[in-house]
């Protein structure tokens, strides 16, 4: 991965050339390889639903040094409101934060995009309820879209 991988994924930097995403395990890739590489099929489904907040670009994905076709790099431009730690249920082990059981944001700061990241909540991608409902009839390999209240981080 390039040094500015996260900046590229978050739409803060433009890839300078075709990026290469090697898959090191598994025999068949799913529709969501990573936060930054999706199958063309998944990207087309989002476009058919008129999803906002993302852009795709050409990438080279390889499995065991063999190129795979039909994948796209993804940049996420949508932004949610600030992470709402009070409503997100912290899971602790002793005094240590172990994660969250439910992810919430301050909706007043959300730009309304269907595909977005939540500032202060790591590098995770979230989908609007409208988009998840629109994608309900699609079946994707190695991908599960869940409501934010059921997200575990």
PDB file of C-alpha atoms in Angstrom:
ATOM      1  CA  UNK A   1       0.000   0.000   0.000  1.00  0.00           C
ATOM      2  CA  UNK A   2       1.210   3.539  -0.609  1.00  0.00           C
ATOM      3  CA  UNK A   3       2.317   5.682   2.343  1.00  0.00           C
ATOM      4  CA  UNK A   4      -0.710   7.957   1.944  1.00  0.00           C
ATOM      5  CA  UNK A   5      -3.214   5.046   1.764  1.00  0.00           C
ATOM      6  CA  UNK A   6      -5.581   6.498   4.410  1.00  0.00           C
ATOM      7  CA  UNK A   7      -5.463   9.965   2.856  1.00  0.00           C
ATOM      8  CA  UNK A   8      -6.356   8.458  -0.518  1.00  0.00           C
ATOM      9  CA  UNK A   9      -9.219   6.441   0.996  1.00  0.00           C
ATOM     10  CA  UNK A  10     -10.574   9.477   2.850  1.00  0.00           C
ATOM     11  CA  UNK A  11     -10.510  11.570  -0.315  1.00  0.00           C
ATOM     12  CA  UNK A  12      -7.771  13.865   1.013  1.00  0.00           C
ATOM     13  CA  UNK A  13      -5.224  12.791  -1.607  1.00  0.00           C
ATOM     14  CA  UNK A  14      -5.464  11.624  -5.217  1.00  0.00           C
ATOM     15  CA  UNK A  15      -3.679   8.394  -6.192  1.00  0.00           C
ATOM     16  CA  UNK A  16      -0.695   9.243  -8.380  1.00  0.00           C
ATOM     17  CA  UNK A  17      -0.821   6.019 -10.411  1.00  0.00           C
ATOM     18  CA  UNK A  18      -2.670   2.716 -10.477  1.00  0.00           C
ATOM     19  CA  UNK A  19      -2.539   1.316  -6.972  1.00  0.00           C
ATOM     20  CA  UNK A  20      -1.869  -2.341  -6.312  1.00  0.00           C
ATOM     21  CA  UNK A  21      -3.786  -4.179  -3.587  1.00  0.00           C
ATOM     22  CA  UNK A  22      -2.371  -7.662  -2.969  1.00  0.00           C
ATOM     23  CA  UNK A  23      -4.644 -10.300  -1.416  1.00  0.00           C
ATOM     24  CA  UNK A  24      -2.510 -12.630   0.634  1.00  0.00           C
ATOM     25  CA  UNK A  25      -5.064 -15.274   1.649  1.00  0.00           C
ATOM     26  CA  UNK A  26      -8.350 -16.823   0.608  1.00  0.00           C
ATOM     27  CA  UNK A  27      -9.228 -18.470  -2.665  1.00  0.00           C
ATOM     28  CA  UNK A  28     -11.938 -16.082  -3.880  1.00  0.00           C
ATOM     29  CA  UNK A  29     -12.191 -12.372  -3.083  1.00  0.00           C
ATOM     30  CA  UNK A  30     -15.400 -10.903  -1.720  1.00  0.00           C
ATOM     31  CA  UNK A  31     -17.121  -7.737  -2.849  1.00  0.00           C
ATOM     32  CA  UNK A  32     -15.447  -5.607  -0.159  1.00  0.00           C
ATOM     33  CA  UNK A  33     -11.734  -6.342  -0.128  1.00  0.00           C
ATOM     34  CA  UNK A  34     -10.864  -3.505   2.208  1.00  0.00           C
ATOM     35  CA  UNK A  35     -12.029  -0.036   3.074  1.00  0.00           C
ATOM     36  CA  UNK A  36     -10.445   1.139  -0.144  1.00  0.00           C
ATOM     37  CA  UNK A  37     -11.125  -1.603  -2.722  1.00  0.00           C
ATOM     38  CA  UNK A  38     -14.576  -2.828  -3.767  1.00  0.00           C
ATOM     39  CA  UNK A  39     -15.793  -5.071  -6.554  1.00  0.00           C
ATOM     40  CA  UNK A  40     -17.142  -3.294  -9.625  1.00  0.00           C
ATOM     41  CA  UNK A  41     -20.397  -5.131  -8.913  1.00  0.00           C
ATOM     42  CA  UNK A  42     -20.685  -3.500  -5.459  1.00  0.00           C
ATOM     43  CA  UNK A  43     -19.760  -0.066  -6.845  1.00  0.00           C
ATOM     44  CA  UNK A  44     -22.363  -0.426  -9.626  1.00  0.00           C
ATOM     45  CA  UNK A  45     -25.031  -1.397  -7.071  1.00  0.00           C
ATOM     46  CA  UNK A  46     -24.270   1.786  -5.109  1.00  0.00           C
ATOM     47  CA  UNK A  47     -24.416   3.835  -8.291  1.00  0.00           C
ATOM     48  CA  UNK A  48     -27.767   2.214  -9.222  1.00  0.00           C
ATOM     49  CA  UNK A  49     -29.085   3.324  -5.816  1.00  0.00           C
ATOM     50  CA  UNK A  50     -27.762   6.835  -6.548  1.00  0.00           C
ATOM     51  CA  UNK A  51     -25.496   6.688  -3.506  1.00  0.00           C
ATOM     52  CA  UNK A  52     -23.519   9.810  -2.655  1.00  0.00           C
ATOM     53  CA  UNK A  53     -20.271  10.451  -0.783  1.00  0.00           C
ATOM     54  CA  UNK A  54     -17.796   8.272  -2.688  1.00  0.00           C
ATOM     55  CA  UNK A  55     -15.834   8.029  -5.918  1.00  0.00           C
ATOM     56  CA  UNK A  56     -14.108   5.062  -7.565  1.00  0.00           C
ATOM     57  CA  UNK A  57     -10.870   4.837  -9.525  1.00  0.00           C
ATOM     58  CA  UNK A  58      -8.944   2.076 -11.295  1.00  0.00           C
ATOM     59  CA  UNK A  59      -6.768  -0.242  -9.208  1.00  0.00           C
ATOM     60  CA  UNK A  60      -4.907  -3.483  -9.781  1.00  0.00           C
ATOM     61  CA  UNK A  61      -5.859  -6.263  -7.361  1.00  0.00           C
ATOM     62  CA  UNK A  62      -3.749  -9.406  -7.272  1.00  0.00           C
ATOM     63  CA  UNK A  63      -4.268 -12.811  -5.694  1.00  0.00           C
ATOM     64  CA  UNK A  64      -1.125 -14.938  -5.471  1.00  0.00           C
ATOM     65  CA  UNK A  65       0.539 -12.542  -7.936  1.00  0.00           C
ATOM     66  CA  UNK A  66      -2.237 -13.038 -10.526  1.00  0.00           C
ATOM     67  CA  UNK A  67      -4.267  -9.958 -11.482  1.00  0.00           C
ATOM     68  CA  UNK A  68      -7.988  -9.978 -10.736  1.00  0.00           C
ATOM     69  CA  UNK A  69     -10.360  -7.965 -12.860  1.00  0.00           C
ATOM     70  CA  UNK A  70     -13.394  -5.945 -11.922  1.00  0.00           C
ATOM     71  CA  UNK A  71     -12.279  -4.142  -8.770  1.00  0.00           C
ATOM     72  CA  UNK A  72     -12.269  -0.442  -8.047  1.00  0.00           C
ATOM     73  CA  UNK A  73     -10.393   1.730  -5.615  1.00  0.00           C
ATOM     74  CA  UNK A  74     -12.664   3.869  -3.443  1.00  0.00           C
ATOM     75  CA  UNK A  75     -12.407   7.355  -2.020  1.00  0.00           C
ATOM     76  CA  UNK A  76     -14.867   8.405   0.694  1.00  0.00           C
ATOM     77  CA  UNK A  77     -15.826  12.080   0.645  1.00  0.00           C
ATOM     78  CA  UNK A  78     -18.931  11.846   2.848  1.00  0.00           C
ATOM     79  CA  UNK A  79     -18.520  12.889   6.465  1.00  0.00           C
ATOM     80  CA  UNK A  80     -20.717  12.117   9.410  1.00  0.00           C
ATOM     81  CA  UNK A  81     -21.064  14.270  12.481  1.00  0.00           C
ATOM     82  CA  UNK A  82     -18.590  13.903  15.330  1.00  0.00           C
ATOM     83  CA  UNK A  83     -18.497  10.523  17.085  1.00  0.00           C
ATOM     84  CA  UNK A  84     -21.004  10.521  19.977  1.00  0.00           C
ATOM     85  CA  UNK A  85     -19.206   8.527  22.646  1.00  0.00           C
ATOM     86  CA  UNK A  86     -21.989   9.052  25.190  1.00  0.00           C
ATOM     87  CA  UNK A  87     -24.645   7.308  23.046  1.00  0.00           C
ATOM     88  CA  UNK A  88     -22.191   4.700  21.714  1.00  0.00           C
ATOM     89  CA  UNK A  89     -22.013   1.990  24.346  1.00  0.00           C
ATOM     90  CA  UNK A  90     -18.427   1.575  25.518  1.00  0.00           C
ATOM     91  CA  UNK A  91     -17.333  -2.002  26.208  1.00  0.00           C
ATOM     92  CA  UNK A  92     -14.655  -2.117  28.881  1.00  0.00           C
ATOM     93  CA  UNK A  93     -12.420  -4.788  30.324  1.00  0.00           C
ATOM     94  CA  UNK A  94     -11.450  -3.481  33.710  1.00  0.00           C
ATOM     95  CA  UNK A  95     -10.299   0.089  33.132  1.00  0.00           C
ATOM     96  CA  UNK A  96      -9.463  -0.457  29.449  1.00  0.00           C
ATOM     97  CA  UNK A  97     -11.728   0.436  26.534  1.00  0.00           C
ATOM     98  CA  UNK A  98     -12.302  -2.737  24.506  1.00  0.00           C
ATOM     99  CA  UNK A  99     -14.536  -1.224  21.814  1.00  0.00           C
ATOM    100  CA  UNK A 100     -18.101  -0.033  21.286  1.00  0.00           C
ATOM    101  CA  UNK A 101     -21.413  -1.849  21.053  1.00  0.00           C
ATOM    102  CA  UNK A 102     -23.291   0.530  18.769  1.00  0.00           C
ATOM    103  CA  UNK A 103     -21.812   3.485  16.857  1.00  0.00           C
ATOM    104  CA  UNK A 104     -23.541   6.872  16.984  1.00  0.00           C
ATOM    105  CA  UNK A 105     -22.694  10.339  15.721  1.00  0.00           C
ATOM    106  CA  UNK A 106     -23.943  13.883  16.121  1.00  0.00           C
ATOM    107  CA  UNK A 107     -26.400  13.893  13.205  1.00  0.00           C
ATOM    108  CA  UNK A 108     -26.422  17.711  13.047  1.00  0.00           C
ATOM    109  CA  UNK A 109     -22.855  17.593  11.666  1.00  0.00           C
ATOM    110  CA  UNK A 110     -23.532  14.880   9.058  1.00  0.00           C
ATOM    111  CA  UNK A 111     -23.304  16.105   5.459  1.00  0.00           C
ATOM    112  CA  UNK A 112     -26.117  13.732   4.400  1.00  0.00           C
ATOM    113  CA  UNK A 113     -23.939  11.484   2.217  1.00  0.00           C
ATOM    114  CA  UNK A 114     -24.933   7.838   1.822  1.00  0.00           C
ATOM    115  CA  UNK A 115     -21.338   6.635   2.189  1.00  0.00           C
ATOM    116  CA  UNK A 116     -19.359   8.374   4.920  1.00  0.00           C
ATOM    117  CA  UNK A 117     -16.760   8.270   7.679  1.00  0.00           C
ATOM    118  CA  UNK A 118     -17.349   9.484  11.227  1.00  0.00           C
ATOM    119  CA  UNK A 119     -14.591  11.791  12.520  1.00  0.00           C
ATOM    120  CA  UNK A 120     -13.116  10.500  15.770  1.00  0.00           C
ATOM    121  CA  UNK A 121     -14.257   6.943  15.091  1.00  0.00           C
ATOM    122  CA  UNK A 122     -11.221   5.407  13.417  1.00  0.00           C
ATOM    123  CA  UNK A 123     -11.157   4.692   9.704  1.00  0.00           C
ATOM    124  CA  UNK A 124     -14.447   2.892   9.169  1.00  0.00           C
ATOM    125  CA  UNK A 125     -17.002   3.338   6.418  1.00  0.00           C
ATOM    126  CA  UNK A 126     -20.681   3.816   7.197  1.00  0.00           C
ATOM    127  CA  UNK A 127     -23.737   3.635   4.971  1.00  0.00           C
ATOM    128  CA  UNK A 128     -26.948   5.620   5.376  1.00  0.00           C
ATOM    129  CA  UNK A 129     -30.149   3.813   6.354  1.00  0.00           C
ATOM    130  CA  UNK A 130     -31.591   4.830   2.957  1.00  0.00           C
ATOM    131  CA  UNK A 131     -28.713   3.152   1.127  1.00  0.00           C
ATOM    132  CA  UNK A 132     -28.828  -0.012   3.236  1.00  0.00           C
ATOM    133  CA  UNK A 133     -32.577  -0.324   2.544  1.00  0.00           C
ATOM    134  CA  UNK A 134     -31.967   0.266  -1.194  1.00  0.00           C
ATOM    135  CA  UNK A 135     -29.319  -2.471  -1.262  1.00  0.00           C
ATOM    136  CA  UNK A 136     -31.620  -4.957   0.502  1.00  0.00           C
ATOM    137  CA  UNK A 137     -32.292  -7.062  -2.623  1.00  0.00           C
ATOM    138  CA  UNK A 138     -28.616  -7.403  -3.546  1.00  0.00           C
ATOM    139  CA  UNK A 139     -26.473 -10.286  -2.333  1.00  0.00           C
ATOM    140  CA  UNK A 140     -22.794  -9.587  -1.845  1.00  0.00           C
ATOM    141  CA  UNK A 141     -19.932 -11.955  -1.113  1.00  0.00           C
ATOM    142  CA  UNK A 142     -18.080 -11.386   2.159  1.00  0.00           C
ATOM    143  CA  UNK A 143     -20.102  -8.278   3.033  1.00  0.00           C
ATOM    144  CA  UNK A 144     -22.762  -7.619   5.624  1.00  0.00           C
ATOM    145  CA  UNK A 145     -24.432  -4.229   6.031  1.00  0.00           C
ATOM    146  CA  UNK A 146     -25.770  -3.703   9.542  1.00  0.00           C
ATOM    147  CA  UNK A 147     -27.546  -0.787  11.245  1.00  0.00           C
ATOM    148  CA  UNK A 148     -25.280   1.555  13.221  1.00  0.00           C
ATOM    149  CA  UNK A 149     -26.940   0.469  16.462  1.00  0.00           C
ATOM    150  CA  UNK A 150     -25.633  -3.059  15.834  1.00  0.00           C
ATOM    151  CA  UNK A 151     -22.106  -2.031  14.777  1.00  0.00           C
ATOM    152  CA  UNK A 152     -19.330  -3.314  16.958  1.00  0.00           C
ATOM    153  CA  UNK A 153     -16.009  -1.536  16.869  1.00  0.00           C
TER     154      UNK A 153
END
